[in-house]
CSV table of C-alpha atoms and ligand atoms in Angstrom, one decimal:
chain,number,residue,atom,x,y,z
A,1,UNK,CA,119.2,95.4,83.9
A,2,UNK,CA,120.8,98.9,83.2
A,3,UNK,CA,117.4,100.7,82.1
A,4,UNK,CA,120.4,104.1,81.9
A,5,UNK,CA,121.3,102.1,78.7
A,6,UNK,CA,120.7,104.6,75.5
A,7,UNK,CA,119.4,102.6,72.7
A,8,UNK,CA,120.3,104.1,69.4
A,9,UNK,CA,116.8,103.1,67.6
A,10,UNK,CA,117.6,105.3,64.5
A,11,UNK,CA,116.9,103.3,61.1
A,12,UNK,CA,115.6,100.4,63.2
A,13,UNK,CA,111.9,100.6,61.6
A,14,UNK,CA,110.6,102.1,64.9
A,15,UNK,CA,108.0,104.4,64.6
A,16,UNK,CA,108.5,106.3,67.5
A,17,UNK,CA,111.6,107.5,65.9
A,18,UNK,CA,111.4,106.6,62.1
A,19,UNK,CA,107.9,108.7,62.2
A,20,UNK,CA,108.9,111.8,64.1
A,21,UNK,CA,109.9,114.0,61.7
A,22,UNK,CA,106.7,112.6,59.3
A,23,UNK,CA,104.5,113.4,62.9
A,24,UNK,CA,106.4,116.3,64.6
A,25,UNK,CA,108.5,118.2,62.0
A,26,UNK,CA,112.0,117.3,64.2
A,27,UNK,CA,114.9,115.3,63.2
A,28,UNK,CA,115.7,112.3,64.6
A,29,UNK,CA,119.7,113.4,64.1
A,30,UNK,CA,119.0,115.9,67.3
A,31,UNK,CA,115.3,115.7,67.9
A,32,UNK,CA,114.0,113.2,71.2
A,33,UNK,CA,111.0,111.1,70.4
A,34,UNK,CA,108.5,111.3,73.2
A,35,UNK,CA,105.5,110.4,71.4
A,36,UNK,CA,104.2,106.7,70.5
A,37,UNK,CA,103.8,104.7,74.1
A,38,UNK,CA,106.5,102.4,73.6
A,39,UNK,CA,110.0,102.5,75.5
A,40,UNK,CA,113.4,102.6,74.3
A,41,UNK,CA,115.2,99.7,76.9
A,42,UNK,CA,116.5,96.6,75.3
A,43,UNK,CA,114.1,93.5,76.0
A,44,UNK,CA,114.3,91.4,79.4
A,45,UNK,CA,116.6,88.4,79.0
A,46,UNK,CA,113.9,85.6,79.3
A,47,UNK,CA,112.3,87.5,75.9
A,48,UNK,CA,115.7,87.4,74.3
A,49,UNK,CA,115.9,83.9,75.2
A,50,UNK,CA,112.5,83.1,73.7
A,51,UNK,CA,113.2,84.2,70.9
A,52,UNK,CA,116.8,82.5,70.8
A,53,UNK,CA,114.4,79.6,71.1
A,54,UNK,CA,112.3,80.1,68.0
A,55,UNK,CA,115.4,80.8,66.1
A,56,UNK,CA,116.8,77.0,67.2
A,57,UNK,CA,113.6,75.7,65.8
A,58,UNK,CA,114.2,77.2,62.1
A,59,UNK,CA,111.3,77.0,60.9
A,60,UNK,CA,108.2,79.0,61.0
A,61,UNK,CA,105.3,77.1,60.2
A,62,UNK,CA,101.7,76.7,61.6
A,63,UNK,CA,101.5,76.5,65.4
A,64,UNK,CA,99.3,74.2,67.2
A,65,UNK,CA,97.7,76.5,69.5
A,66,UNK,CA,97.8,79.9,71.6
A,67,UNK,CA,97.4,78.2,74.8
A,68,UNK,CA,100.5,78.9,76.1
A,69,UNK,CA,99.9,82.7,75.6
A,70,UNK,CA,96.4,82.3,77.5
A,71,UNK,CA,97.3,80.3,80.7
A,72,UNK,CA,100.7,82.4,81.0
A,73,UNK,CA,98.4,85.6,81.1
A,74,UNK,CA,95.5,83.6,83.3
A,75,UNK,CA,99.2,83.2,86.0
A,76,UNK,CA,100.1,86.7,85.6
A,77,UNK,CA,96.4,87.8,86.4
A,78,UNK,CA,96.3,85.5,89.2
A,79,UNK,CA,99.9,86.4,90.8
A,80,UNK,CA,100.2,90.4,89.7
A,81,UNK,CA,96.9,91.5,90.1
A,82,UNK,CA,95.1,88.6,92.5
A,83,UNK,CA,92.6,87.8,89.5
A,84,UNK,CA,91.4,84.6,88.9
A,85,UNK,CA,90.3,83.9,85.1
A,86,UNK,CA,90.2,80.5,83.3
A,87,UNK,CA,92.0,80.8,80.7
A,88,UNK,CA,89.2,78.9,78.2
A,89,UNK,CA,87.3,82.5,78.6
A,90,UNK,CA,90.6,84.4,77.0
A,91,UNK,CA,91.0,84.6,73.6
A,92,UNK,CA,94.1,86.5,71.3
A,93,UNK,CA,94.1,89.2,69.2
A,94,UNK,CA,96.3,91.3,67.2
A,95,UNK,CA,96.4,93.9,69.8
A,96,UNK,CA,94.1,95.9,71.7
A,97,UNK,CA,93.4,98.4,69.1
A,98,UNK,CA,92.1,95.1,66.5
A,99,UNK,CA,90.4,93.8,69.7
A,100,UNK,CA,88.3,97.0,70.7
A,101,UNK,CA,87.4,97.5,66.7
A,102,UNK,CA,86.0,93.8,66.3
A,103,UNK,CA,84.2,94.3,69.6
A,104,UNK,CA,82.7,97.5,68.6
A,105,UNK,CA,81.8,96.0,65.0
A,106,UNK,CA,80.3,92.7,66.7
A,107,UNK,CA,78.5,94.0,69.5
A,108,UNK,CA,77.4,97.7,68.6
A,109,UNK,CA,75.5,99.3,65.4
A,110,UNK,CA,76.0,101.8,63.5
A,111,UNK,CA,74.9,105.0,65.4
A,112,UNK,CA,74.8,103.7,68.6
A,113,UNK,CA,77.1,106.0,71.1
A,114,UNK,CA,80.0,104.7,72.8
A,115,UNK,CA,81.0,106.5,76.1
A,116,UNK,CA,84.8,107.2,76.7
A,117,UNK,CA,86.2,109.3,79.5
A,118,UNK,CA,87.9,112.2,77.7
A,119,UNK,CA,90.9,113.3,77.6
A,120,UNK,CA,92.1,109.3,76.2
A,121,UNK,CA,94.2,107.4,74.2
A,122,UNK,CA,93.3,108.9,70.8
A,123,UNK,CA,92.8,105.6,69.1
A,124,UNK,CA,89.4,104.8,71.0
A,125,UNK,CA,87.4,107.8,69.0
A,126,UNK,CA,89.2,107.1,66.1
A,127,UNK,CA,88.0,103.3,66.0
A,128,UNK,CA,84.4,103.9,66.9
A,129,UNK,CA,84.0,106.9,64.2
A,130,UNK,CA,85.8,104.6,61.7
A,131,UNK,CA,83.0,102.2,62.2
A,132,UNK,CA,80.4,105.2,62.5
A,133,UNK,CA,79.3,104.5,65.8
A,134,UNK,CA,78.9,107.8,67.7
A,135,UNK,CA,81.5,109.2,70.4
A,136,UNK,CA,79.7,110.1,73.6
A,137,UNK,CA,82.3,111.9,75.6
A,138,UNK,CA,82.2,112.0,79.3
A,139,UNK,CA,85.1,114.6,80.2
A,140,UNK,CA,86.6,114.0,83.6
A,141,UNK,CA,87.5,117.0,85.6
A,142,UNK,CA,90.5,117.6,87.6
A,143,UNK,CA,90.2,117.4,91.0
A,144,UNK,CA,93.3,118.1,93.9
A,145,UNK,CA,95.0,117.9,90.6
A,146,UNK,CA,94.6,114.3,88.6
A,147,UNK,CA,91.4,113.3,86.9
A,148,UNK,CA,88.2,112.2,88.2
A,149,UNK,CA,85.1,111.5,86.5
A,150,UNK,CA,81.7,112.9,87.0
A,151,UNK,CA,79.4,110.9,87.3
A,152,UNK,CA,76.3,113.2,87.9
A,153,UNK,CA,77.3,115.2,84.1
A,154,UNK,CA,77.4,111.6,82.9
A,155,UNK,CA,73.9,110.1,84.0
A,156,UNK,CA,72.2,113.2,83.5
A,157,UNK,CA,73.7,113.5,79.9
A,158,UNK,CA,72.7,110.0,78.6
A,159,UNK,CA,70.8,110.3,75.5
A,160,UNK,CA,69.5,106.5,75.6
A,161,UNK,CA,71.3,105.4,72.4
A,162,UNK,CA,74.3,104.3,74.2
A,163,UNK,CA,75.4,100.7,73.8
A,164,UNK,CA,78.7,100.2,75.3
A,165,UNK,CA,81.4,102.0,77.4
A,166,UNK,CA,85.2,101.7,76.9
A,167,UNK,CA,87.1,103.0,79.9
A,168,UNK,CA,91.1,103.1,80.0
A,169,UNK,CA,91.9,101.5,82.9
A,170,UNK,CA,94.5,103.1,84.3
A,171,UNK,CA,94.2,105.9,82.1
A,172,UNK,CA,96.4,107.1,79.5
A,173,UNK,CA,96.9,110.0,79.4
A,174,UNK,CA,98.9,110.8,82.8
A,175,UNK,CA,98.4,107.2,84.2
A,176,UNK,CA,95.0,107.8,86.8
A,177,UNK,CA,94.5,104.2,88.4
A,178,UNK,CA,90.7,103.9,89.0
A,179,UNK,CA,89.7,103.2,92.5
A,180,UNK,CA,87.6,99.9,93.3
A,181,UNK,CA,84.1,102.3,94.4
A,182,UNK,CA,85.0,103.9,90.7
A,183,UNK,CA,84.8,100.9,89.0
A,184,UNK,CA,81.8,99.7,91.1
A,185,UNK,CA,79.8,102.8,90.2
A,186,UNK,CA,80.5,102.5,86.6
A,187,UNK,CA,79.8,98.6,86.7
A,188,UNK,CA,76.3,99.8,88.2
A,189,UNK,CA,76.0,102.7,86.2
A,190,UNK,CA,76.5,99.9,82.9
A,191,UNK,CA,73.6,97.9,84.9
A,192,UNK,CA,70.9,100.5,85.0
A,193,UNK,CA,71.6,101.6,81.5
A,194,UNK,CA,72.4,97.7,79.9
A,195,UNK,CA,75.8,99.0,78.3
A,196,UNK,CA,78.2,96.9,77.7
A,197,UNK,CA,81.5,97.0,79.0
A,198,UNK,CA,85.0,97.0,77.5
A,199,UNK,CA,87.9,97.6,80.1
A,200,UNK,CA,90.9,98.1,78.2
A,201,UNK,CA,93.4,97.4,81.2
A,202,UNK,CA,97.2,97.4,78.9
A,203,UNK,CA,98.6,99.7,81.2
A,204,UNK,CA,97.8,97.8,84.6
A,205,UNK,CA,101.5,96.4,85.0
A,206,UNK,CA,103.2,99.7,85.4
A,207,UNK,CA,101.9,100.9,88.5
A,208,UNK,CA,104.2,103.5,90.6
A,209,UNK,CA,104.9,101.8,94.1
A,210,UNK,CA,102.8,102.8,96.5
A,211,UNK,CA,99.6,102.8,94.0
A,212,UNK,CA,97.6,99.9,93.6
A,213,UNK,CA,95.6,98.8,90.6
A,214,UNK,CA,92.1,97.0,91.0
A,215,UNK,CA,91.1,94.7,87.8
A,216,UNK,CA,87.5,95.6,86.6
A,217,UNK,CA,86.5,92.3,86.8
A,218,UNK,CA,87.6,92.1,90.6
A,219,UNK,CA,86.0,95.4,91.4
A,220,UNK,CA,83.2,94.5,90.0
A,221,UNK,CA,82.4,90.5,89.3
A,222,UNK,CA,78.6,91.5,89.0
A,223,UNK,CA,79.3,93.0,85.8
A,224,UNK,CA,80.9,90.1,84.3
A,225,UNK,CA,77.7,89.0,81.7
A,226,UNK,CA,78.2,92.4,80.0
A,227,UNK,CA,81.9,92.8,80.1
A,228,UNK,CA,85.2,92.7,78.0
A,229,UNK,CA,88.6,92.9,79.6
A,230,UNK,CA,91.6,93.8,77.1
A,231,UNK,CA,94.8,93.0,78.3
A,232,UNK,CA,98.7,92.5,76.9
A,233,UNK,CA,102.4,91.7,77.6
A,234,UNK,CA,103.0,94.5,75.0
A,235,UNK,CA,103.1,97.8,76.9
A,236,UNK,CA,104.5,95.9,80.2
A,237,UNK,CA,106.9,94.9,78.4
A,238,UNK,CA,107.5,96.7,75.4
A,239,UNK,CA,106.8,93.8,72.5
A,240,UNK,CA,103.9,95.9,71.0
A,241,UNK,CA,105.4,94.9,67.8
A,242,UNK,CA,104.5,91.1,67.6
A,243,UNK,CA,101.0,92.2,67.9
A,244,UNK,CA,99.3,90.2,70.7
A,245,UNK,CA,96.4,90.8,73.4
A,246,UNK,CA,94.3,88.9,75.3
A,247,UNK,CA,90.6,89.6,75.4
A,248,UNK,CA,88.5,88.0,78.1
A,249,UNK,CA,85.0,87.5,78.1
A,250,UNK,CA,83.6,85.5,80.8
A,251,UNK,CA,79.7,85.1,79.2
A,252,UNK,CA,79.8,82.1,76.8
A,253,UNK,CA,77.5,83.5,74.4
A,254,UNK,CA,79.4,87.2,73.8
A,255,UNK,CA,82.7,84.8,73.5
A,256,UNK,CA,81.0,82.3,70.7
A,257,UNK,CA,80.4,85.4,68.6
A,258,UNK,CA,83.1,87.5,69.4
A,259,UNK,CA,85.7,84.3,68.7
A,260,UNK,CA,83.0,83.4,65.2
A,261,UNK,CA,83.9,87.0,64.1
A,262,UNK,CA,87.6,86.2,64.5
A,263,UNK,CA,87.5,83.0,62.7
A,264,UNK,CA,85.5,85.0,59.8
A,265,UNK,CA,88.7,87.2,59.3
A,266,UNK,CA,90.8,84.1,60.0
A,267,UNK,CA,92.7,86.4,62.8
A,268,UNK,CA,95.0,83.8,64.5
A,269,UNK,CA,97.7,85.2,66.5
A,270,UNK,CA,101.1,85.6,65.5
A,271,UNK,CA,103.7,83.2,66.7
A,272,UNK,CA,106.1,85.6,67.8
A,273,UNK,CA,103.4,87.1,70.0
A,274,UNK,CA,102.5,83.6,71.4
A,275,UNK,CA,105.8,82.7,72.8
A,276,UNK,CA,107.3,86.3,73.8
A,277,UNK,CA,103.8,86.5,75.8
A,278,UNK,CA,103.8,83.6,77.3
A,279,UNK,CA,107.9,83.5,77.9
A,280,UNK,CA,107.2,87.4,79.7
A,281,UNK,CA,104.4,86.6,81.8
A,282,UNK,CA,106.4,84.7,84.0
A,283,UNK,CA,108.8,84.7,87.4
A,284,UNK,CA,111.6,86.2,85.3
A,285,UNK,CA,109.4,88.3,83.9
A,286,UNK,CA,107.9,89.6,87.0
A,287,UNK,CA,111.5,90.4,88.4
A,288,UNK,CA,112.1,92.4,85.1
A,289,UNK,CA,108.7,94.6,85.5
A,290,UNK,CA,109.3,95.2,89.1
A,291,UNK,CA,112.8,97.0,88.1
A,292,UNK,CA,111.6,98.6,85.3
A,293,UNK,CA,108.7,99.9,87.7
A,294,UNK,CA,110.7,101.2,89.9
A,295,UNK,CA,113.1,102.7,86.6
A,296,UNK,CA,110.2,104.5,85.8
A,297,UNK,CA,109.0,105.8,88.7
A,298,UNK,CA,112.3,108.1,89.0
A,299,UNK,CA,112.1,109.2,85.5
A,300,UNK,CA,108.5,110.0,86.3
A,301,UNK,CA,110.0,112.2,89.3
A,302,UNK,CA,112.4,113.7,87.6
A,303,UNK,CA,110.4,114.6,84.9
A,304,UNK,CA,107.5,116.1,86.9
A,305,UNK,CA,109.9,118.1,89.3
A,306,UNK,CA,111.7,119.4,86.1
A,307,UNK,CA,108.2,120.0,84.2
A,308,UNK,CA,106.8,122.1,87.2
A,309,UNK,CA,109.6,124.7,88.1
A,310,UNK,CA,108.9,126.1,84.6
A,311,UNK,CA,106.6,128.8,85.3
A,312,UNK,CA,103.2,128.4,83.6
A,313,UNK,CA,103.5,124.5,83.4
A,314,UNK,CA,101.7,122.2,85.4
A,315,UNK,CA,102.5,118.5,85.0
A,316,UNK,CA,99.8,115.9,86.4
A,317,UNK,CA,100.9,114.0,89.3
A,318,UNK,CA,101.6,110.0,87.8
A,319,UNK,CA,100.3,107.0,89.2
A,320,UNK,CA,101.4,104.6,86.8
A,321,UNK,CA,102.2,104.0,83.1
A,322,UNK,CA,105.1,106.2,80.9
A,323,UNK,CA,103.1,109.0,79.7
A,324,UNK,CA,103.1,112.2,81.2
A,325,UNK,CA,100.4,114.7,81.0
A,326,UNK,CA,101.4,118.5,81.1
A,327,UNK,CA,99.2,121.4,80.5
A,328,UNK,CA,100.6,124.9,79.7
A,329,UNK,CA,97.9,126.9,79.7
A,330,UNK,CA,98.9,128.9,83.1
A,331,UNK,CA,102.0,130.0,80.3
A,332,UNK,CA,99.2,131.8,78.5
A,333,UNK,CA,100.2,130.9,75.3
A,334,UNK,CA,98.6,130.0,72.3
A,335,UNK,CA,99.3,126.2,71.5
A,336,UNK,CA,100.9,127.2,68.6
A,337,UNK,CA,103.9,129.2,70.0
A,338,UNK,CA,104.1,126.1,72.9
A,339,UNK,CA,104.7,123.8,69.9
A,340,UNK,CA,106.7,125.8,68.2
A,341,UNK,CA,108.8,126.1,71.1
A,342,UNK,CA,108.9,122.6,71.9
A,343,UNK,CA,109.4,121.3,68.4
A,344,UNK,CA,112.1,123.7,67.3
A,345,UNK,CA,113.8,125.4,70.6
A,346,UNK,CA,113.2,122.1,72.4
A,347,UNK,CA,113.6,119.5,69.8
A,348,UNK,CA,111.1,117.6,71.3
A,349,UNK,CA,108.3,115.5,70.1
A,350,UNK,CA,105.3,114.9,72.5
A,351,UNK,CA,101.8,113.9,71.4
A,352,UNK,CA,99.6,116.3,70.5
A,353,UNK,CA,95.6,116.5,70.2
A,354,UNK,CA,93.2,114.0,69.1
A,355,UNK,CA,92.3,112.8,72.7
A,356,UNK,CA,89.0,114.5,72.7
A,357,UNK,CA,87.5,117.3,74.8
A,358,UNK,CA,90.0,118.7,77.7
A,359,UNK,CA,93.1,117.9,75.8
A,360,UNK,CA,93.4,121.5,74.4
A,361,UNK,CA,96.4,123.3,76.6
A,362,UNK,CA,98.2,119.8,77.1
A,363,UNK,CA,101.2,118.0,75.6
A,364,UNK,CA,102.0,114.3,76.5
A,365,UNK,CA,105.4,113.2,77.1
A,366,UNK,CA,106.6,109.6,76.9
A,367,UNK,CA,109.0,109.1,79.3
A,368,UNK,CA,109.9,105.3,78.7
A,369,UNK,CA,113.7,106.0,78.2
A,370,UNK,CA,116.8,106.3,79.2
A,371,UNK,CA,116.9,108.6,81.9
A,372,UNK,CA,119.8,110.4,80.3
A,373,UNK,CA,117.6,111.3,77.9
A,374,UNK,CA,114.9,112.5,80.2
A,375,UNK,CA,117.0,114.9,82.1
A,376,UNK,CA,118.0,116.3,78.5
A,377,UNK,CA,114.4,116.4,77.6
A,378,UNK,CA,113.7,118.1,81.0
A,379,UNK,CA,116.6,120.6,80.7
A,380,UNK,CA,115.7,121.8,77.0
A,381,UNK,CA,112.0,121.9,78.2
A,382,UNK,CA,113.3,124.4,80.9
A,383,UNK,CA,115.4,126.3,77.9
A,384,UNK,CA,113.0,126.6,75.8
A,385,UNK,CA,110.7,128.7,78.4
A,386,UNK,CA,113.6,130.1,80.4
A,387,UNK,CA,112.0,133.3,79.9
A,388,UNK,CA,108.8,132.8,81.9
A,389,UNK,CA,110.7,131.9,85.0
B,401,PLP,C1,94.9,102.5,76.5
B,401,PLP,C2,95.5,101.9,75.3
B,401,PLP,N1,94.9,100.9,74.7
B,401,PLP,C3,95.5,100.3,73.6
B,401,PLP,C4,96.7,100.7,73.1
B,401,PLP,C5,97.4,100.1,71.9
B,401,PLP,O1,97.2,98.7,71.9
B,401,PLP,P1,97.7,97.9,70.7
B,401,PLP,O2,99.1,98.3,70.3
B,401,PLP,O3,97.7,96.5,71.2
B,401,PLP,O4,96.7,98.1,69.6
B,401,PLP,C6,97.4,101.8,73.8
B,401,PLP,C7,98.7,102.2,73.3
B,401,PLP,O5,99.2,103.2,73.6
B,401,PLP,C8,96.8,102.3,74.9
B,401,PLP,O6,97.4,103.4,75.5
């Protein structure tokens, strides 16, 4: 696969690029999207040829069942990440995003605090203050550089109206891969304080070699009365569009209601999403993923390295997914003259605020591209604060 390919995604409907002038105020005509956490490579082949597949059908009725989608992913589990699930405990959802709001409205009330590990993927406080449950942030501190969390300021913070926790595991931003004695602590931690958990583990394919990602469930098998594990093909391997996840939930009760809430909205997956998940999660697909891993660790090197010669810029080291994490606060500026720089000197679109508490000097920068276009992105970075160096 030639990952060096530059996809021209102008005018496709993509909102990484479509949006960026709505989001960031740059053109697309000169501007690079590094914002939304998808990637710009053409699909693997073995997706191509599912949907081929589909096509040859010619018609796109009512499918029989999701099966396919659920012991594909139990294989994957079993064969990437040496986790054993029976597939009757998974069930599909629309994405993650659809899965962690249903679980928050089944299983949590309004009011009750939720505990993230701040800064995160914007989207968790945005779904549980949509559903006026209560963000209880737990900011991790940075520690020989990458995150950690703390969790002395956590236990000695808890107000007692906590209900659940939802950890991104590994975490986006920057890509920190919890450790198995991490997860263990939080699993007891979610024991002494009967919180439920909900591991949202999309980013555990695209793990930099050398790194190695423990599944919560694994970690932790204790735990597994009280937890959710969110999972996809989608970020792995960039079909976020057909909207499909896979939420498991080992405890038979919390699966009865979760999949009665489902039926109530009459959620069924989307065909598309069936057969490109099942089709990826497979030998070919594994072959693919292994490439693009190792694609994306050199654009994450290349990146970093560039990032950090800029005086005043401190990119965090990467252990897995796209999405780089750099703070320029040692640059002293105000955020507003770093975007400015970035958006008009730089052209450049990262993502900017809304992950909660310790986001407030960073920028991240998706990196899922051509890397072409990440040593432009690097060299107009370096341009644009040539005058600190
Ligand atoms: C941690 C995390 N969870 C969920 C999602 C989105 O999942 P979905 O597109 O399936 O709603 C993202 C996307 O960036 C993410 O980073």
């Amino acid at each position: 696969m030639n990952f060096d390919e530059i996809i021209d995604r102008r005018g496709t409907n993509s909102s990484k690029w479509d949006k960026m002038q709505a989001y960031g105020g740059v053109s697309p005509e000169d501007g690079i999207a590094m914002w939304i956490a998808d990637m710009d490579f053409r699909a693997a082949d073995v997706l191509q040829e599912a949907v081929q597949g589909l096509l040859k059908t010619a018609n796109y009725g009512y499918f029989a069942s999701d099966a396919k989608a659920s012991e594909a992913a139990a294989w994957w589990m079993k064969t990437r990440h040496g986790w054993e699930v029976d597939p009757a405990t998974m069930t599909s959802t629309l994405g993650l995003g659809h899965a962690i709001a249903l679980l928050l409205e089944t299983f949590t009330d309004p009011g009750d605090e939720v505990i993230i590990f701040t800064p995160v993927y914007h989207e968790f406080t945005a779904k549980i203050e949509a559903l006026e449950r209560v963000v209880h942030e737990a900011p991790l501190v940075i520690r020989d550089g990458i995150y950690h969390m703390d969790f002395d300021a956590l236990e000695a913070g808890l107000t007692g109206r906590e209900t659940a926790m939802l950890i991104s595991s590994p975490h986006n931003p920057a890509g920190r891969i919890w450790t198995k004695a991490e997860l263990q602590r939080l699993a007891a931690l979610c024991d002494r304080h009967d919180l439920l958990m909900i591991a949202d583990e999309i980013h555990h394919d695209l793990v930099y070699p050398g790194q190695s990602f423990t599944p919560f469930l694994l970690a932790a098998p204790e735990a597994a009365a009280r937890t959710f594990v969110l999972t996809a093909a989608s970020k792995t391997f960039n079909i976020a569009g057909t909207r499909q996840a896979t939420v498991t939930i080992p405890d038979a009760g919390l699966r009865k209601r979760f999949r009665h809430a489902l039926h109530v909205h009459q959620t069924q997956p989307n065909l598309f999403g069936v057969e490109l998940t099942a089709a990826a999660y497979s030998p070919r697909g594994a072959a693919w993923v292994d490439e693009l891993v190792a694609y994306l660790a050199g654009n994450s090197r290349l990146f970093l390295d560039g990032v950090n010669r800029i005086s005043g810029v401190t990119a965090m080291p990467m252990q897995s997914t796209f999405l780089a994490w750099v703070d320029f606060a040692g640059t002293g500026m105000e955020m507003e003259e770093v975007l400015r720089r970035v958006h008009e000197d730089a052209r450049l679109v990262p993502s900017v605020g809304g992950f909660g508490t310790g986001d407030e000097t960073f920028l991240r920068f998706n990196i899922g591209t051509a890397r072409p276009q990440v040593e432009e992105a690097v060299s107009r970075l370096q341009d644009a604060f040539a005058d600190l160096q």
